PDB file of C-alpha atoms in Angstrom:
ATOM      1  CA  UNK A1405      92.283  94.791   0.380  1.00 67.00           C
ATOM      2  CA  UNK A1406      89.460  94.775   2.719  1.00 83.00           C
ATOM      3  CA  UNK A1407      89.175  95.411   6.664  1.00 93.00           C
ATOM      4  CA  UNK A1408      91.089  93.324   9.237  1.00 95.00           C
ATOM      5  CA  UNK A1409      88.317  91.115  10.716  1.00 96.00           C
ATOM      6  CA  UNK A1410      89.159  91.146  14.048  1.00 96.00           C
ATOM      7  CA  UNK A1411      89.380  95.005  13.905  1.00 96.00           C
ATOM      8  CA  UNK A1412      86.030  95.009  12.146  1.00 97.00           C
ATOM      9  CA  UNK A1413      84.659  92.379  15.379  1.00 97.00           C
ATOM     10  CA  UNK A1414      86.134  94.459  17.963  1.00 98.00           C
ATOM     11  CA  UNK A1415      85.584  98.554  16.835  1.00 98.00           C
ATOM     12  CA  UNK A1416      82.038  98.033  14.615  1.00 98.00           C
ATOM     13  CA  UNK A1417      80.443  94.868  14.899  1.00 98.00           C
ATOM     14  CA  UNK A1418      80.038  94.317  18.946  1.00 98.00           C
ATOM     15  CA  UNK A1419      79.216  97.946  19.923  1.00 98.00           C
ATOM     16  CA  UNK A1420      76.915  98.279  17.283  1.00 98.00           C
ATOM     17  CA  UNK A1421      75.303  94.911  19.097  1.00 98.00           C
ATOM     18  CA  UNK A1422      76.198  96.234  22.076  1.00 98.00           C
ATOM     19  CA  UNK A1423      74.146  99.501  21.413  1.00 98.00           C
ATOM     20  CA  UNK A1424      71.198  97.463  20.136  1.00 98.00           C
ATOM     21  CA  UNK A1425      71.492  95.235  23.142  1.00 97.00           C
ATOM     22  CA  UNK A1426      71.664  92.224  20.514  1.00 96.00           C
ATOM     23  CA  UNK A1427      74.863  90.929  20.862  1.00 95.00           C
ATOM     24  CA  UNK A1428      75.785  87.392  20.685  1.00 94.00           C
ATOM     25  CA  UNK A1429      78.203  84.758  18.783  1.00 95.00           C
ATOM     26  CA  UNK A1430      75.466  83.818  15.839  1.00 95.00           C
ATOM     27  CA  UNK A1431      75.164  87.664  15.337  1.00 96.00           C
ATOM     28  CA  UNK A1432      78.633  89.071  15.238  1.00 96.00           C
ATOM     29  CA  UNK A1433      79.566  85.821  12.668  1.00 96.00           C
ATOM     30  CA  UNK A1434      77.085  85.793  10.588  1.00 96.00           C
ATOM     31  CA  UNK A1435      77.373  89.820  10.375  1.00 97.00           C
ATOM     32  CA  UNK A1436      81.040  89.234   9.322  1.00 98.00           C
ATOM     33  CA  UNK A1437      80.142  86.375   7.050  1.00 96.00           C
ATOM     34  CA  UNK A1438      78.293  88.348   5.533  1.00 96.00           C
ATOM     35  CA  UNK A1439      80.461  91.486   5.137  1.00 96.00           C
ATOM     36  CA  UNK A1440      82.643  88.574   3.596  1.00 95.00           C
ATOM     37  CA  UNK A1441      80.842  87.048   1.231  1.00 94.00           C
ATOM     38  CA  UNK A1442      78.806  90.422   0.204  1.00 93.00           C
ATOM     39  CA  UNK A1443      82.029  92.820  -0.080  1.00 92.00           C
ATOM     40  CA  UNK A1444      84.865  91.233   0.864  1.00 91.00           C
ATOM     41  CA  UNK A1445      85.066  93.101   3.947  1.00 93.00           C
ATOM     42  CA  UNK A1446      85.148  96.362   2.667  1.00 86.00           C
ATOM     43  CA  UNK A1447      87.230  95.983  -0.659  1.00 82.00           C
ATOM     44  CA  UNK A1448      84.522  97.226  -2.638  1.00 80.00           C
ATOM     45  CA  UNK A1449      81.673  99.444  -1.413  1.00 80.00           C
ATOM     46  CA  UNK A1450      79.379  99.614  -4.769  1.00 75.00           C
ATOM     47  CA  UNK A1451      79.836  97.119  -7.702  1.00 69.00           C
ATOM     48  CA  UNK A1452      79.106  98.354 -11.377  1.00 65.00           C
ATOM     49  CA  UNK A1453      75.652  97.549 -12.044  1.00 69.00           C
ATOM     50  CA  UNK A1454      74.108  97.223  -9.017  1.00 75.00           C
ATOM     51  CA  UNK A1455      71.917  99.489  -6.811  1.00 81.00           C
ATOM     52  CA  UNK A1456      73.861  97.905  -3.424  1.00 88.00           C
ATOM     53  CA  UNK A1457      76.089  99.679  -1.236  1.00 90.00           C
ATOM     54  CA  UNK A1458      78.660  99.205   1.544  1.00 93.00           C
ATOM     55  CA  UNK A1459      80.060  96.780   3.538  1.00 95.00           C
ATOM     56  CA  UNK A1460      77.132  94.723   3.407  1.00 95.00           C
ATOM     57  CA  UNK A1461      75.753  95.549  -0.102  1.00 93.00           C
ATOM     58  CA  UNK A1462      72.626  96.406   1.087  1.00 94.00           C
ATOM     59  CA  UNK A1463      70.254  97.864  -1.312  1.00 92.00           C
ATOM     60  CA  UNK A1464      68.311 101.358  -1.150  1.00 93.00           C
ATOM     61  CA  UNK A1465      64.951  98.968  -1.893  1.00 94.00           C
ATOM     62  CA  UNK A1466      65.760  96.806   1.587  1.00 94.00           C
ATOM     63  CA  UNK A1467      66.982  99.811   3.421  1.00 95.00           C
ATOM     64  CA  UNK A1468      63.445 101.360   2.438  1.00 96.00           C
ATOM     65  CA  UNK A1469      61.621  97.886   3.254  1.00 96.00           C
ATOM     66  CA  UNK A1470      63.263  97.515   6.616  1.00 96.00           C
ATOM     67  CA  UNK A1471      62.601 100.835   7.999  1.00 96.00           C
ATOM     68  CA  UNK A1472      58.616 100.993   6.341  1.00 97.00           C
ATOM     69  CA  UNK A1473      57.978  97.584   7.833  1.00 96.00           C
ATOM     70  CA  UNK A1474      59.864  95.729  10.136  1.00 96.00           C
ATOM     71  CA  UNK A1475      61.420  99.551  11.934  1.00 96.00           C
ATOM     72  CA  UNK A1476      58.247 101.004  11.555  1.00 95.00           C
ATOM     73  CA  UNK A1477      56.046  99.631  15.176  1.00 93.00           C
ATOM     74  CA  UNK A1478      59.666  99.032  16.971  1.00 95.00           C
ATOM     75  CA  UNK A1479      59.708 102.666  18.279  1.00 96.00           C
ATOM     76  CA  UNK A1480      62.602 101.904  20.516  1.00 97.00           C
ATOM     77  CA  UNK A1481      64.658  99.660  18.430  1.00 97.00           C
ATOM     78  CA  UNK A1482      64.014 102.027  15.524  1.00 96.00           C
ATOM     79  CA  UNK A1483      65.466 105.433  17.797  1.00 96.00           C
ATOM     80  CA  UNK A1484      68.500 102.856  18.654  1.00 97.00           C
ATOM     81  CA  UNK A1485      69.058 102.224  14.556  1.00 97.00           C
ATOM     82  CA  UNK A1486      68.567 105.859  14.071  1.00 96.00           C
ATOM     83  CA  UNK A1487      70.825 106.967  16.875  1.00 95.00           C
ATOM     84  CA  UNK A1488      74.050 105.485  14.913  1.00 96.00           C
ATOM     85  CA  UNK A1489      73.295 107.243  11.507  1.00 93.00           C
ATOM     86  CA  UNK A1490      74.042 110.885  10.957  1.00 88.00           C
ATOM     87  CA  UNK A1491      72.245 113.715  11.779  1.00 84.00           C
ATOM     88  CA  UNK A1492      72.197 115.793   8.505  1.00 84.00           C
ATOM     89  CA  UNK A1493      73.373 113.493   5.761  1.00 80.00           C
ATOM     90  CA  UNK A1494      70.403 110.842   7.113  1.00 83.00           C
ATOM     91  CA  UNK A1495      68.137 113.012   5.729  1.00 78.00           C
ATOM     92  CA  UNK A1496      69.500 114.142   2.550  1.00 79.00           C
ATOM     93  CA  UNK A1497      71.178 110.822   1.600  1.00 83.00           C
ATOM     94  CA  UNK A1498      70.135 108.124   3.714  1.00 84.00           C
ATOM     95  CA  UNK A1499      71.210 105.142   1.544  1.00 90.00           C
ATOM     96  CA  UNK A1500      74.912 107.136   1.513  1.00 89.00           C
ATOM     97  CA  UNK A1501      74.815 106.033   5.146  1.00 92.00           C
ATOM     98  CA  UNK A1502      74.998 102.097   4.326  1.00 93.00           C
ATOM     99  CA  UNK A1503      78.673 103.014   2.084  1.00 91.00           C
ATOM    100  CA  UNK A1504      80.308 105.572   4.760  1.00 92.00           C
ATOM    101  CA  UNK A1505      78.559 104.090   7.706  1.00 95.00           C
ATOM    102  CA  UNK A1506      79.981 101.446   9.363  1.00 96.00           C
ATOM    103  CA  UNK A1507      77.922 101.305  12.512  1.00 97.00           C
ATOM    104  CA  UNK A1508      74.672 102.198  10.944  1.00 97.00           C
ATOM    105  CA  UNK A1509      74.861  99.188   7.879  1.00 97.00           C
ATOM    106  CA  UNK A1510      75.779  97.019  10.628  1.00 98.00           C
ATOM    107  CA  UNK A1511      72.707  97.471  12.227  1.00 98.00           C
ATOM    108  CA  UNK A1512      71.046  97.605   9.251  1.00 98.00           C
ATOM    109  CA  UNK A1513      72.146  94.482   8.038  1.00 97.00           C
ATOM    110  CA  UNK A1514      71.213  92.756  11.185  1.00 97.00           C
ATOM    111  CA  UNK A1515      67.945  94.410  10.641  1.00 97.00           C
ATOM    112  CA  UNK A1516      68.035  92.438   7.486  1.00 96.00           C
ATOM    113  CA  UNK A1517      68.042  89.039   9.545  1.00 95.00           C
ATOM    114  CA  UNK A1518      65.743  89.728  12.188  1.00 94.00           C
ATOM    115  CA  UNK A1519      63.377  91.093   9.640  1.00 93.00           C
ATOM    116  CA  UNK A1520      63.051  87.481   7.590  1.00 89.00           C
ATOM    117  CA  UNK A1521      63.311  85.460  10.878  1.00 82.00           C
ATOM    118  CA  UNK A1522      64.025  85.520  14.290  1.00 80.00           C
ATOM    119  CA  UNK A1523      67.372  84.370  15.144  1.00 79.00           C
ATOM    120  CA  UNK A1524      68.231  82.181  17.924  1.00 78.00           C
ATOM    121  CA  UNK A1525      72.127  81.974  19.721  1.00 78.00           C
ATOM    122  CA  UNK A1526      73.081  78.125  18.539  1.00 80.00           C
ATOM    123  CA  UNK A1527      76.236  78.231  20.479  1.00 80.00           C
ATOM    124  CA  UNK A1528      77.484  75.542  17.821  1.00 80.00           C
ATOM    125  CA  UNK A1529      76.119  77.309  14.708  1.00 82.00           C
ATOM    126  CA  UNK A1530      77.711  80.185  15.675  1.00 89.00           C
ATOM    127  CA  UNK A1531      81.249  79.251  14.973  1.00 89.00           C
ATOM    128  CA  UNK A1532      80.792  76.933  12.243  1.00 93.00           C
ATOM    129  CA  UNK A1533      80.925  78.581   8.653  1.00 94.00           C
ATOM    130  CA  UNK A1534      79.296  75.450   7.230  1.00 94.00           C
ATOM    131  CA  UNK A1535      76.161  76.504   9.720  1.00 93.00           C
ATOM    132  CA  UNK A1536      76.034  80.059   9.327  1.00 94.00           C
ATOM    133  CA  UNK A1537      76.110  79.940   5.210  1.00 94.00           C
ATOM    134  CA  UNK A1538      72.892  78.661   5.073  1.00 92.00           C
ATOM    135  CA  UNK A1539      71.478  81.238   7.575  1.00 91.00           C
ATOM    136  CA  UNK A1540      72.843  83.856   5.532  1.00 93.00           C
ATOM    137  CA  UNK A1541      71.677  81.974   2.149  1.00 92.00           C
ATOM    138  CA  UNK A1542      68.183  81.983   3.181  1.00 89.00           C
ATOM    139  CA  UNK A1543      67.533  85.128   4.887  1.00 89.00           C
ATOM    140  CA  UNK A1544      69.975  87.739   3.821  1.00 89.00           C
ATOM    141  CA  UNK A1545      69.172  89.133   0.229  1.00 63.00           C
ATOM    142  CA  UNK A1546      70.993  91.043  -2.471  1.00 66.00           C
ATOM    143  CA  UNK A1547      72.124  91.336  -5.236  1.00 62.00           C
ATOM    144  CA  UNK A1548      74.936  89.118  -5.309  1.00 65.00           C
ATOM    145  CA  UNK A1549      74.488  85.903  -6.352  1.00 70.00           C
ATOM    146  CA  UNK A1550      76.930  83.974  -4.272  1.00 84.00           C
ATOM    147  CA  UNK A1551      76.498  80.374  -3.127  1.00 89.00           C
ATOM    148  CA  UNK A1552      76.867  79.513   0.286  1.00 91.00           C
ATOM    149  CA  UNK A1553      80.247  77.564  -0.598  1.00 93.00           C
ATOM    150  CA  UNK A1554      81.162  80.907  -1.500  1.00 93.00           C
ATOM    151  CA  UNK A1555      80.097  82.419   2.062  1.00 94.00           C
ATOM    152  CA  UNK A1556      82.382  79.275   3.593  1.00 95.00           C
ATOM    153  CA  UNK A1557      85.109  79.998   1.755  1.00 95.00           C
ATOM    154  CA  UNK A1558      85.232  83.769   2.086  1.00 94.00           C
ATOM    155  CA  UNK A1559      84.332  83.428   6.263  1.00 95.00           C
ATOM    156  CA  UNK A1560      87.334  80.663   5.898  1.00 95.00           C
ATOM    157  CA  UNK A1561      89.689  83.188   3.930  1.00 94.00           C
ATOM    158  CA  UNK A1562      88.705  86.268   5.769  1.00 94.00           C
ATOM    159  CA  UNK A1563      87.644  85.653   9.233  1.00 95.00           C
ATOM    160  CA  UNK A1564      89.438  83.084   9.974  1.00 92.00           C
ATOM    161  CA  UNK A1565      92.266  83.140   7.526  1.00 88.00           C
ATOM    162  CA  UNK A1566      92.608  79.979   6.512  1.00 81.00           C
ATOM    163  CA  UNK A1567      94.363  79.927   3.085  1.00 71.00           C
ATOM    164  CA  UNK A1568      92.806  77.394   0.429  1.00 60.00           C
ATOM    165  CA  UNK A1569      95.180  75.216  -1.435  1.00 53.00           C
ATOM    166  CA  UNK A1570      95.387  75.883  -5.329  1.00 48.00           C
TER     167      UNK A1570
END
């Protein structure tokens, strides 16, 4: 069993926006979308086999990438990233931070997104699952190989729990 959604929304996702000064519809769905799809929401935090980790399933390889080259110029968004991970185990396990981490992977994950492409507010792509699985299709990568039907019917199941008829 996985996080409650709207206690995910309301305790990690917005003031981790919030903090970033990011926050809008498109991000907070997708970012739960994505928690969705990639973990579902929290019910596993590292699959056999695979590198990933957390909530988001966000690799050590695009945790490096993000901070090396997208982080990397963006002094101040970079210190705002920075400011939600911890002080000691940053630095000796900074990957750990995207499994025990909530705030921190959120940001990093919406790192992710901003990193492929920059994202505009679509007021009606926001709350449509059927819009916001191909966002997450094309510029969120891991290791998962989930379709966006899967994305829809995870964001359906979790988010907004709708049940799906056998």
């Amino acid at each position: 069993m996985g996080i409650c959604a709207d206690e995910f929304r309301e305790y990690v996702v917005q003031p981790t926006l919030d903090h970033l000064d990011m926050r809008s519809p498109l991000a907070e769905n997708l970012l739960l979308g994505t928690a969705a799809v990639e973990s579902g929401l929290g019910s596993h935090l590292h699959l056999a086999n695979q590198a990933s980790l957390g909530i988001y399933q966000i690799s050590p390889e695009t945790h490096r990438r993000i901070w090396d080259t997208f982080l990397y110029n963006q002094h101040e968004l970079a210190s705002k990233v920075r400011g939600l991970a911890s002080q000691r185990e940053f630095l000796l396990h900074p990957h750990a931070e995207l499994a025990t981490n909530l705030s921190y992977a959120t940001a990093i994950a919406w790192m992710v997104y901003l990193s492929a492409a920059p994202m505009n507010d679509d007021p009606a792509a926001a709350n449509d699952p059927q819009q916001l699985a191909p966002l997450w299709q094309q510029h969120y990568q891991s290791e998962n190989s989930h379709s966006p039907e899967a994305f829809i019917e995870h964001y359906n199941q979790l988010i907004l729990g709708k049940t799906v008829a056998a």
